[in-house]
Amino acid sequence: MNQRNFQKELDKIIQRIQKESRTPRLLLHACCAPCSSYCLEYLSEYFAITVFYYNPNISPESEYQKRVEELRRLLEQLPVKNPVRLEVGAYEPWRFLAMARGMEQLPEGGERCFGCYRLRLEETARMAAEGGYDYFTTTLTISPLKNAAKLNEIGEELGEIYQVACLPSDFKKKNGYKRSVELSAEYGLYRQNYCGCIFSMRTDKI
């Protein structure tokens, strides 16, 4: 089976959008400001975006709030073509811990992480459906340490359940990750040294 090229799929959708008179609405799940930077620079050319910060995996709460404030600061400074607004979800760490129960000792990048993807993406899909958005997607695919194929698989499954289109993505393509590092330096963004959960703290990776 040929591996899907999610960037090419996104390119085709954008080409179609550019021929339409209406700007589609996108609910973009965001994990942090650095990962959001390139995604917003890129996608705001074609979509009216609501950034949805929902990350019950992040611990401690001070880290959660610090990432919110950095994201808010980025949105105030980053030039965008179409409107971008921020929606901050509830901080619900117990939902992540309940999901992770029994998987505490699994290595990073495995089933526990996939469950975390689903937890965050399902809330995003639900919000997108309730809000009448045209698409939803996540900034998570920009990270070289995140499984873009699994994120897209989960997103598409949830899109069918909630009847809202999941925008295919692999934002690390087209030097997206490199550009996010450049933008982080340009705007002086706080770049955390772990993904966010208490388990990723052990490995000191992002």
Short mmCIF file of C-alpha atoms in Angstrom, two decimals:
data_model
loop_
_atom_site.label_atom_id
_atom_site.label_comp_id
_atom_site.label_asym_id
_atom_site.label_seq_id
_atom_site.Cartn_x
_atom_site.Cartn_y
_atom_site.Cartn_z
CA MET A 1 0.00 0.00 0.00
CA ASN A 2 1.34 3.42 -0.94
CA GLN A 3 1.86 5.81 1.94
CA ARG A 4 -0.54 8.74 1.75
CA ASN A 5 0.85 12.21 1.17
CA PHE A 6 -1.34 14.37 3.40
CA GLN A 7 0.32 17.57 2.24
CA LYS A 8 -0.63 16.86 -1.37
CA GLU A 9 -4.20 16.13 -0.27
CA LEU A 10 -4.27 19.47 1.56
CA ASP A 11 -2.84 21.22 -1.51
CA LYS A 12 -5.74 19.92 -3.61
CA ILE A 13 -8.31 21.17 -1.09
CA ILE A 14 -6.66 24.59 -1.00
CA GLN A 15 -6.65 24.75 -4.80
CA ARG A 16 -10.39 24.11 -4.76
CA ILE A 17 -10.96 26.69 -2.03
CA GLN A 18 -9.13 29.35 -4.03
CA LYS A 19 -11.70 28.99 -6.81
CA GLU A 20 -14.59 29.63 -4.42
CA SER A 21 -15.90 33.03 -3.34
CA ARG A 22 -16.47 32.02 0.29
CA THR A 23 -13.71 31.67 2.90
CA PRO A 24 -14.23 28.38 4.78
CA ARG A 25 -14.14 28.24 8.57
CA LEU A 26 -11.52 26.04 10.26
CA LEU A 27 -11.34 24.94 13.89
CA LEU A 28 -7.63 24.40 14.51
CA HIS A 29 -6.68 22.44 17.61
CA ALA A 30 -3.46 23.90 19.01
CA CYS A 31 -1.03 22.41 21.48
CA CYS A 32 1.23 25.44 21.90
CA ALA A 33 2.35 28.70 20.29
CA PRO A 34 5.51 27.39 18.55
CA CYS A 35 3.61 24.61 16.75
CA SER A 36 0.79 27.03 15.90
CA SER A 37 3.04 29.69 14.40
CA TYR A 38 3.71 28.15 11.00
CA CYS A 39 0.26 26.54 10.82
CA LEU A 40 -1.39 29.94 11.26
CA GLU A 41 0.96 31.72 8.88
CA TYR A 42 0.15 29.09 6.26
CA LEU A 43 -3.55 28.36 6.80
CA SER A 44 -4.79 31.89 7.48
CA GLU A 45 -4.26 32.63 3.79
CA TYR A 46 -7.16 30.32 2.96
CA PHE A 47 -9.32 29.88 6.08
CA ALA A 48 -11.05 31.94 8.76
CA ILE A 49 -9.56 30.21 11.79
CA THR A 50 -10.60 29.64 15.36
CA VAL A 51 -7.68 28.31 17.37
CA PHE A 52 -8.96 25.80 19.91
CA TYR A 53 -6.61 25.27 22.83
CA TYR A 54 -7.72 22.04 24.49
CA ASN A 55 -4.99 19.97 26.13
CA PRO A 56 -6.02 18.07 29.27
CA ASN A 57 -2.75 16.16 29.04
CA ILE A 58 -0.65 19.16 30.03
CA SER A 59 0.75 19.17 33.55
CA PRO A 60 1.16 21.08 35.80
CA GLU A 61 -1.58 23.71 35.46
CA SER A 62 1.02 26.49 35.49
CA GLU A 63 2.48 24.99 32.29
CA TYR A 64 -1.00 24.84 30.77
CA GLN A 65 -1.61 28.51 31.52
CA LYS A 66 1.84 29.55 30.31
CA ARG A 67 1.17 27.94 26.93
CA VAL A 68 -2.22 29.67 26.73
CA GLU A 69 -0.64 33.07 27.33
CA GLU A 70 2.10 32.47 24.75
CA LEU A 71 -0.54 31.45 22.21
CA ARG A 72 -2.57 34.57 23.00
CA ARG A 73 0.54 36.73 22.59
CA LEU A 74 1.36 35.12 19.25
CA LEU A 75 -2.14 35.79 17.93
CA GLU A 76 -1.84 39.44 18.90
CA GLN A 77 1.40 39.84 16.94
CA LEU A 78 1.31 37.45 13.99
CA PRO A 79 0.10 39.10 10.75
CA VAL A 80 -2.69 37.07 9.13
CA LYS A 81 -4.81 37.51 6.03
CA ASN A 82 -8.10 36.15 7.37
CA PRO A 83 -9.51 36.49 10.90
CA VAL A 84 -8.06 34.33 13.67
CA ARG A 85 -9.65 34.03 17.09
CA LEU A 86 -8.82 31.97 20.16
CA GLU A 87 -11.10 29.60 22.05
CA VAL A 88 -9.64 28.18 25.28
CA GLY A 89 -11.14 24.89 26.38
CA ALA A 90 -11.60 23.79 29.98
CA TYR A 91 -8.59 22.41 31.82
CA GLU A 92 -9.63 18.82 32.52
CA PRO A 93 -6.50 16.83 33.52
CA TRP A 94 -8.62 14.06 35.05
CA ARG A 95 -9.88 13.17 31.59
CA PHE A 96 -6.35 12.53 30.39
CA LEU A 97 -5.40 10.57 33.52
CA ALA A 98 -8.53 8.41 33.21
CA MET A 99 -7.69 7.69 29.57
CA ALA A 100 -4.08 6.84 30.44
CA ARG A 101 -4.95 4.49 33.30
CA GLY A 102 -3.19 1.16 32.81
CA MET A 103 -0.86 2.61 30.16
CA GLU A 104 1.40 4.63 32.46
CA GLN A 105 4.50 2.55 31.70
CA LEU A 106 4.13 2.50 27.92
CA PRO A 107 6.83 4.30 25.93
CA GLU A 108 6.21 7.67 24.36
CA GLY A 109 4.73 7.55 20.87
CA GLY A 110 2.59 4.46 21.44
CA GLU A 111 -0.97 3.63 22.43
CA ARG A 112 -1.13 6.09 25.32
CA CYS A 113 -0.21 8.91 22.95
CA PHE A 114 -2.78 7.69 20.43
CA GLY A 115 -5.41 7.84 23.14
CA CYS A 116 -4.31 11.38 23.92
CA TYR A 117 -4.62 12.32 20.24
CA ARG A 118 -8.16 10.97 20.23
CA LEU A 119 -9.13 12.75 23.44
CA ARG A 120 -8.10 16.14 22.08
CA LEU A 121 -9.31 15.58 18.54
CA GLU A 122 -12.71 14.31 19.64
CA GLU A 123 -13.36 17.47 21.61
CA THR A 124 -12.24 19.46 18.57
CA ALA A 125 -14.52 17.53 16.22
CA ARG A 126 -17.45 17.94 18.60
CA MET A 127 -16.84 21.69 18.84
CA ALA A 128 -16.47 21.97 15.06
CA ALA A 129 -19.77 20.20 14.50
CA GLU A 130 -21.60 22.29 17.10
CA GLY A 131 -20.11 25.50 15.71
CA GLY A 132 -20.91 24.75 12.08
CA TYR A 133 -17.28 24.78 10.95
CA ASP A 134 -16.32 23.53 7.51
CA TYR A 135 -13.17 21.75 8.72
CA PHE A 136 -11.17 20.84 11.79
CA THR A 137 -7.55 19.77 12.16
CA THR A 138 -4.63 19.94 14.60
CA THR A 139 -1.21 21.55 14.80
CA LEU A 140 0.17 18.30 16.26
CA THR A 141 1.25 16.99 12.85
CA ILE A 142 3.99 19.63 12.68
CA SER A 143 6.08 17.79 15.26
CA PRO A 144 8.63 15.26 13.97
CA LEU A 145 7.84 13.24 17.11
CA LYS A 146 4.10 12.94 16.41
CA ASN A 147 2.56 10.26 14.20
CA ALA A 148 0.88 12.22 11.38
CA ALA A 149 -0.68 9.13 9.81
CA LYS A 150 -2.33 8.15 13.10
CA LEU A 151 -3.50 11.72 13.73
CA ASN A 152 -5.13 11.84 10.30
CA GLU A 153 -6.64 8.38 10.75
CA ILE A 154 -8.23 9.39 14.07
CA GLY A 155 -9.34 12.75 12.67
CA GLU A 156 -11.05 11.17 9.68
CA GLU A 157 -12.82 8.62 11.86
CA LEU A 158 -14.09 11.38 14.16
CA GLY A 159 -15.05 13.49 11.16
CA GLU A 160 -17.40 10.73 10.03
CA ILE A 161 -18.88 10.41 13.51
CA TYR A 162 -19.46 14.13 13.97
CA GLN A 163 -20.21 14.88 10.31
CA VAL A 164 -17.56 17.56 9.85
CA ALA A 165 -14.57 17.31 7.51
CA CYS A 166 -11.13 16.65 8.94
CA LEU A 167 -8.58 18.69 7.01
CA PRO A 168 -5.68 16.38 6.09
CA SER A 169 -2.35 17.62 7.35
CA ASP A 170 1.31 16.91 7.79
CA PHE A 171 2.52 20.38 8.66
CA LYS A 172 6.16 19.36 8.99
CA LYS A 173 6.22 19.15 5.17
CA LYS A 174 7.32 22.16 3.10
CA ASN A 175 9.85 22.86 5.89
CA GLY A 176 6.94 23.61 8.22
CA TYR A 177 8.77 22.51 11.35
CA LYS A 178 11.86 24.51 10.36
CA ARG A 179 9.68 27.58 9.77
CA SER A 180 8.03 27.14 13.18
CA VAL A 181 11.48 27.23 14.80
CA GLU A 182 12.28 30.42 12.87
CA LEU A 183 9.00 32.07 13.88
CA SER A 184 9.50 31.02 17.49
CA ALA A 185 12.85 32.83 17.49
CA GLU A 186 11.38 35.86 15.70
CA TYR A 187 8.58 36.28 18.24
CA GLY A 188 10.58 35.09 21.25
CA LEU A 189 8.15 32.25 21.94
CA TYR A 190 8.53 29.96 24.90
CA ARG A 191 9.51 26.53 23.60
CA GLN A 192 8.78 23.83 26.15
CA ASN A 193 11.18 20.89 26.53
CA TYR A 194 8.50 18.21 26.89
CA CYS A 195 5.25 17.37 25.10
CA GLY A 196 3.10 18.28 28.08
CA CYS A 197 2.06 15.24 30.12
CA ILE A 198 3.71 13.86 33.24
CA PHE A 199 4.90 10.84 31.25
CA SER A 200 6.67 12.91 28.59
CA MET A 201 8.48 14.79 31.38
CA ARG A 202 10.40 11.57 31.99
CA THR A 203 11.87 11.57 28.51
CA ASP A 204 12.46 15.34 28.22
CA LYS A 205 11.26 15.42 24.60
CA ILE A 206 8.93 17.64 22.58
#
